[in-house]
mmCIF file of C-alpha atoms in Angstrom:
data_model
loop_
_atom_site.group_PDB
_atom_site.id
_atom_site.type_symbol
_atom_site.label_atom_id
_atom_site.label_comp_id
_atom_site.label_asym_id
_atom_site.label_seq_id
_atom_site.Cartn_x
_atom_site.Cartn_y
_atom_site.Cartn_z
ATOM 1 C CA UNK A 1 -19.326 6.331 26.590
ATOM 2 C CA UNK A 2 -16.643 6.573 29.241
ATOM 3 C CA UNK A 3 -13.750 8.916 29.803
ATOM 4 C CA UNK A 4 -11.596 6.215 31.397
ATOM 5 C CA UNK A 5 -9.344 3.621 29.830
ATOM 6 C CA UNK A 6 -11.039 0.561 28.354
ATOM 7 C CA UNK A 7 -9.265 -2.774 28.099
ATOM 8 C CA UNK A 8 -8.792 -4.023 24.545
ATOM 9 C CA UNK A 9 -10.687 -7.255 24.005
ATOM 10 C CA UNK A 10 -10.049 -7.791 20.290
ATOM 11 C CA UNK A 11 -7.611 -6.781 17.581
ATOM 12 C CA UNK A 12 -8.353 -3.515 15.764
ATOM 13 C CA UNK A 13 -10.055 -3.692 12.382
ATOM 14 C CA UNK A 14 -11.281 -1.203 9.830
ATOM 15 C CA UNK A 15 -13.394 -1.954 6.766
ATOM 16 C CA UNK A 16 -14.197 0.587 4.045
ATOM 17 C CA UNK A 17 -16.338 0.060 0.965
ATOM 18 C CA UNK A 18 -17.107 2.766 -1.567
ATOM 19 C CA UNK A 19 -17.509 3.780 -5.175
ATOM 20 C CA UNK A 20 -14.652 5.419 -7.023
ATOM 21 C CA UNK A 21 -15.336 8.313 -9.395
ATOM 22 C CA UNK A 22 -15.190 5.835 -12.282
ATOM 23 C CA UNK A 23 -18.030 3.814 -10.737
ATOM 24 C CA UNK A 24 -15.751 0.955 -9.695
ATOM 25 C CA UNK A 25 -16.295 -0.559 -6.264
ATOM 26 C CA UNK A 26 -13.373 -0.381 -3.836
ATOM 27 C CA UNK A 27 -13.252 -2.449 -0.660
ATOM 28 C CA UNK A 28 -10.499 -2.476 1.955
ATOM 29 C CA UNK A 29 -10.197 -4.485 5.152
ATOM 30 C CA UNK A 30 -7.295 -3.939 7.514
ATOM 31 C CA UNK A 31 -6.984 -5.975 10.650
ATOM 32 C CA UNK A 32 -4.655 -6.072 13.581
ATOM 33 C CA UNK A 33 -3.152 -9.244 14.939
ATOM 34 C CA UNK A 34 -1.949 -12.124 12.834
ATOM 35 C CA UNK A 35 -3.524 -14.548 10.414
ATOM 36 C CA UNK A 36 -2.447 -18.075 9.643
ATOM 37 C CA UNK A 37 -4.161 -17.798 6.247
ATOM 38 C CA UNK A 38 -3.268 -14.443 4.698
ATOM 39 C CA UNK A 39 -0.484 -12.004 5.420
ATOM 40 C CA UNK A 40 -1.123 -9.224 2.910
ATOM 41 C CA UNK A 41 -3.324 -9.658 -0.152
ATOM 42 C CA UNK A 42 -4.342 -6.813 -2.487
ATOM 43 C CA UNK A 43 -6.443 -7.626 -5.509
ATOM 44 C CA UNK A 44 -7.231 -5.313 -8.401
ATOM 45 C CA UNK A 45 -9.790 -6.707 -10.849
ATOM 46 C CA UNK A 46 -10.274 -4.850 -14.107
ATOM 47 C CA UNK A 47 -12.051 -5.352 -17.397
ATOM 48 C CA UNK A 48 -8.840 -6.459 -19.152
ATOM 49 C CA UNK A 49 -7.137 -8.372 -16.372
ATOM 50 C CA UNK A 50 -6.321 -8.865 -12.731
ATOM 51 C CA UNK A 51 -3.389 -7.923 -10.508
ATOM 52 C CA UNK A 52 -2.621 -9.385 -7.102
ATOM 53 C CA UNK A 53 0.013 -8.114 -4.679
ATOM 54 C CA UNK A 54 1.006 -10.524 -1.904
ATOM 55 C CA UNK A 55 3.326 -10.459 1.067
ATOM 56 C CA UNK A 56 4.020 -13.209 3.561
ATOM 57 C CA UNK A 57 3.671 -10.834 6.481
ATOM 58 C CA UNK A 58 0.808 -8.464 7.265
ATOM 59 C CA UNK A 59 3.421 -5.740 7.763
ATOM 60 C CA UNK A 60 3.879 -5.702 3.996
ATOM 61 C CA UNK A 61 6.266 -2.772 4.013
ATOM 62 C CA UNK A 62 8.742 -4.845 6.023
ATOM 63 C CA UNK A 63 9.359 -7.619 3.542
ATOM 64 C CA UNK A 64 9.187 -8.921 0.009
ATOM 65 C CA UNK A 65 6.170 -8.112 -2.150
ATOM 66 C CA UNK A 66 5.184 -10.390 -5.008
ATOM 67 C CA UNK A 67 3.086 -9.254 -7.969
ATOM 68 C CA UNK A 68 0.878 -11.634 -9.964
ATOM 69 C CA UNK A 69 -1.120 -10.837 -13.068
ATOM 70 C CA UNK A 70 -3.385 -12.296 -15.724
ATOM 71 C CA UNK A 71 -5.070 -10.847 -18.822
ATOM 72 C CA UNK A 72 -7.964 -11.838 -21.029
ATOM 73 C CA UNK A 73 -8.463 -15.594 -21.213
ATOM 74 C CA UNK A 74 -5.379 -16.487 -19.132
ATOM 75 C CA UNK A 75 -6.223 -19.480 -16.985
ATOM 76 C CA UNK A 76 -4.470 -18.229 -13.866
ATOM 77 C CA UNK A 77 -2.214 -15.480 -12.714
ATOM 78 C CA UNK A 78 1.556 -15.724 -13.058
ATOM 79 C CA UNK A 79 4.162 -14.075 -10.877
ATOM 80 C CA UNK A 80 5.441 -10.951 -12.625
ATOM 81 C CA UNK A 81 9.086 -9.960 -12.263
ATOM 82 C CA UNK A 82 9.858 -6.682 -10.565
ATOM 83 C CA UNK A 83 11.287 -4.349 -13.231
ATOM 84 C CA UNK A 84 14.971 -3.577 -12.730
ATOM 85 C CA UNK A 85 14.244 0.170 -12.528
ATOM 86 C CA UNK A 86 12.636 -0.441 -9.124
ATOM 87 C CA UNK A 87 15.797 -2.018 -7.738
ATOM 88 C CA UNK A 88 17.445 1.408 -7.364
ATOM 89 C CA UNK A 89 20.844 -0.017 -8.323
ATOM 90 C CA UNK A 90 20.735 -2.405 -5.361
ATOM 91 C CA UNK A 91 21.161 -5.567 -7.393
ATOM 92 C CA UNK A 92 23.235 -7.192 -4.643
ATOM 93 C CA UNK A 93 20.097 -7.055 -2.433
ATOM 94 C CA UNK A 94 17.807 -8.977 -4.832
ATOM 95 C CA UNK A 95 18.449 -12.335 -3.130
ATOM 96 C CA UNK A 96 17.612 -10.744 0.224
ATOM 97 C CA UNK A 97 14.269 -9.233 -0.852
ATOM 98 C CA UNK A 98 12.327 -10.979 1.947
ATOM 99 C CA UNK A 99 14.362 -9.251 4.670
ATOM 100 C CA UNK A 100 13.282 -5.970 6.314
ATOM 101 C CA UNK A 101 16.789 -4.654 5.601
ATOM 102 C CA UNK A 102 15.971 -4.800 1.869
ATOM 103 C CA UNK A 103 13.351 -2.066 2.258
ATOM 104 C CA UNK A 104 15.636 -0.010 4.502
ATOM 105 C CA UNK A 105 18.371 -0.220 1.852
ATOM 106 C CA UNK A 106 15.900 1.030 -0.757
ATOM 107 C CA UNK A 107 14.910 3.983 1.434
ATOM 108 C CA UNK A 108 18.560 4.969 1.829
ATOM 109 C CA UNK A 109 19.107 4.609 -1.912
ATOM 110 C CA UNK A 110 16.074 6.826 -2.557
ATOM 111 C CA UNK A 111 17.400 9.389 -0.088
ATOM 112 C CA UNK A 112 20.734 9.305 -1.962
ATOM 113 C CA UNK A 113 18.896 9.947 -5.252
ATOM 114 C CA UNK A 114 16.992 12.841 -3.713
ATOM 115 C CA UNK A 115 20.165 14.414 -2.321
ATOM 116 C CA UNK A 116 22.144 13.987 -5.531
ATOM 117 C CA UNK A 117 19.234 15.103 -7.732
ATOM 118 C CA UNK A 118 19.345 11.924 -9.824
ATOM 119 C CA UNK A 119 15.573 11.269 -9.738
ATOM 120 C CA UNK A 120 13.569 11.687 -12.926
ATOM 121 C CA UNK A 121 12.053 15.172 -13.464
ATOM 122 C CA UNK A 122 8.872 15.612 -11.431
ATOM 123 C CA UNK A 123 9.521 12.514 -9.321
ATOM 124 C CA UNK A 124 9.988 13.005 -5.603
ATOM 125 C CA UNK A 125 9.993 9.303 -4.783
ATOM 126 C CA UNK A 126 8.374 9.217 -1.349
ATOM 127 C CA UNK A 127 5.214 10.477 0.327
ATOM 128 C CA UNK A 128 5.643 13.833 1.996
ATOM 129 C CA UNK A 129 3.619 16.202 4.163
ATOM 130 C CA UNK A 130 1.177 16.887 1.298
ATOM 131 C CA UNK A 131 0.390 13.171 1.100
ATOM 132 C CA UNK A 132 -0.114 13.028 4.868
ATOM 133 C CA UNK A 133 -2.540 15.962 4.796
ATOM 134 C CA UNK A 134 -4.552 14.343 2.001
ATOM 135 C CA UNK A 135 -4.737 11.013 3.903
ATOM 136 C CA UNK A 136 -5.801 12.868 7.044
ATOM 137 C CA UNK A 137 -8.604 14.628 5.156
ATOM 138 C CA UNK A 138 -9.703 11.333 3.601
ATOM 139 C CA UNK A 139 -9.905 9.664 7.029
ATOM 140 C CA UNK A 140 -11.893 12.616 8.369
ATOM 141 C CA UNK A 141 -14.365 12.214 5.469
ATOM 142 C CA UNK A 142 -14.733 8.509 6.246
ATOM 143 C CA UNK A 143 -15.236 9.216 9.960
ATOM 144 C CA UNK A 144 -17.872 11.869 9.203
ATOM 145 C CA UNK A 145 -19.709 9.572 6.763
ATOM 146 C CA UNK A 146 -19.732 6.796 9.374
ATOM 147 C CA UNK A 147 -21.013 9.199 12.035
ATOM 148 C CA UNK A 148 -23.800 10.701 9.923
ATOM 149 C CA UNK A 149 -24.646 7.737 7.684
ATOM 150 C CA UNK A 150 -24.355 9.978 4.601
ATOM 151 C CA UNK A 151 -22.508 8.951 1.465
ATOM 152 C CA UNK A 152 -19.362 10.871 0.680
ATOM 153 C CA UNK A 153 -17.045 11.332 -2.276
ATOM 154 C CA UNK A 154 -13.455 10.854 -1.228
ATOM 155 C CA UNK A 155 -10.681 13.059 -2.494
ATOM 156 C CA UNK A 156 -8.418 11.458 -5.127
ATOM 157 C CA UNK A 157 -5.514 9.348 -3.866
ATOM 158 C CA UNK A 158 -2.813 11.494 -5.457
ATOM 159 C CA UNK A 159 -0.574 14.000 -3.644
#
């Protein structure tokens, strides 16, 4: 252990594996740097089907997300259309979904809906300080479990 600065010799990575309350296994791997193989890939495998979320860039929040799904005996997953309700009345941006400006436009549209009060009852639309506190506590639990080697039960993902 040193108190001085240490030169970075590799990209940052974090890997987490655990059991959810339901007994399902959850595994996450986040890495810094770039990959020629996979930008962003999130797979959810369930008893009745599979969902896959993909993005061309590892900074998935900066570009177009694609959703694929399959159920039962489907041979392969098919791309699923994004429901119109998620377009936030920005239909003129649909053709530009791969651009970072698309997400910025959606954030401004969400802000407009928050200011005008046009969101559905009980919907706030974006993470807030409560979400940040919960994520902070979750990361502290992971850090403590890694330090002590003890298993831990993480708090639910909700707000």
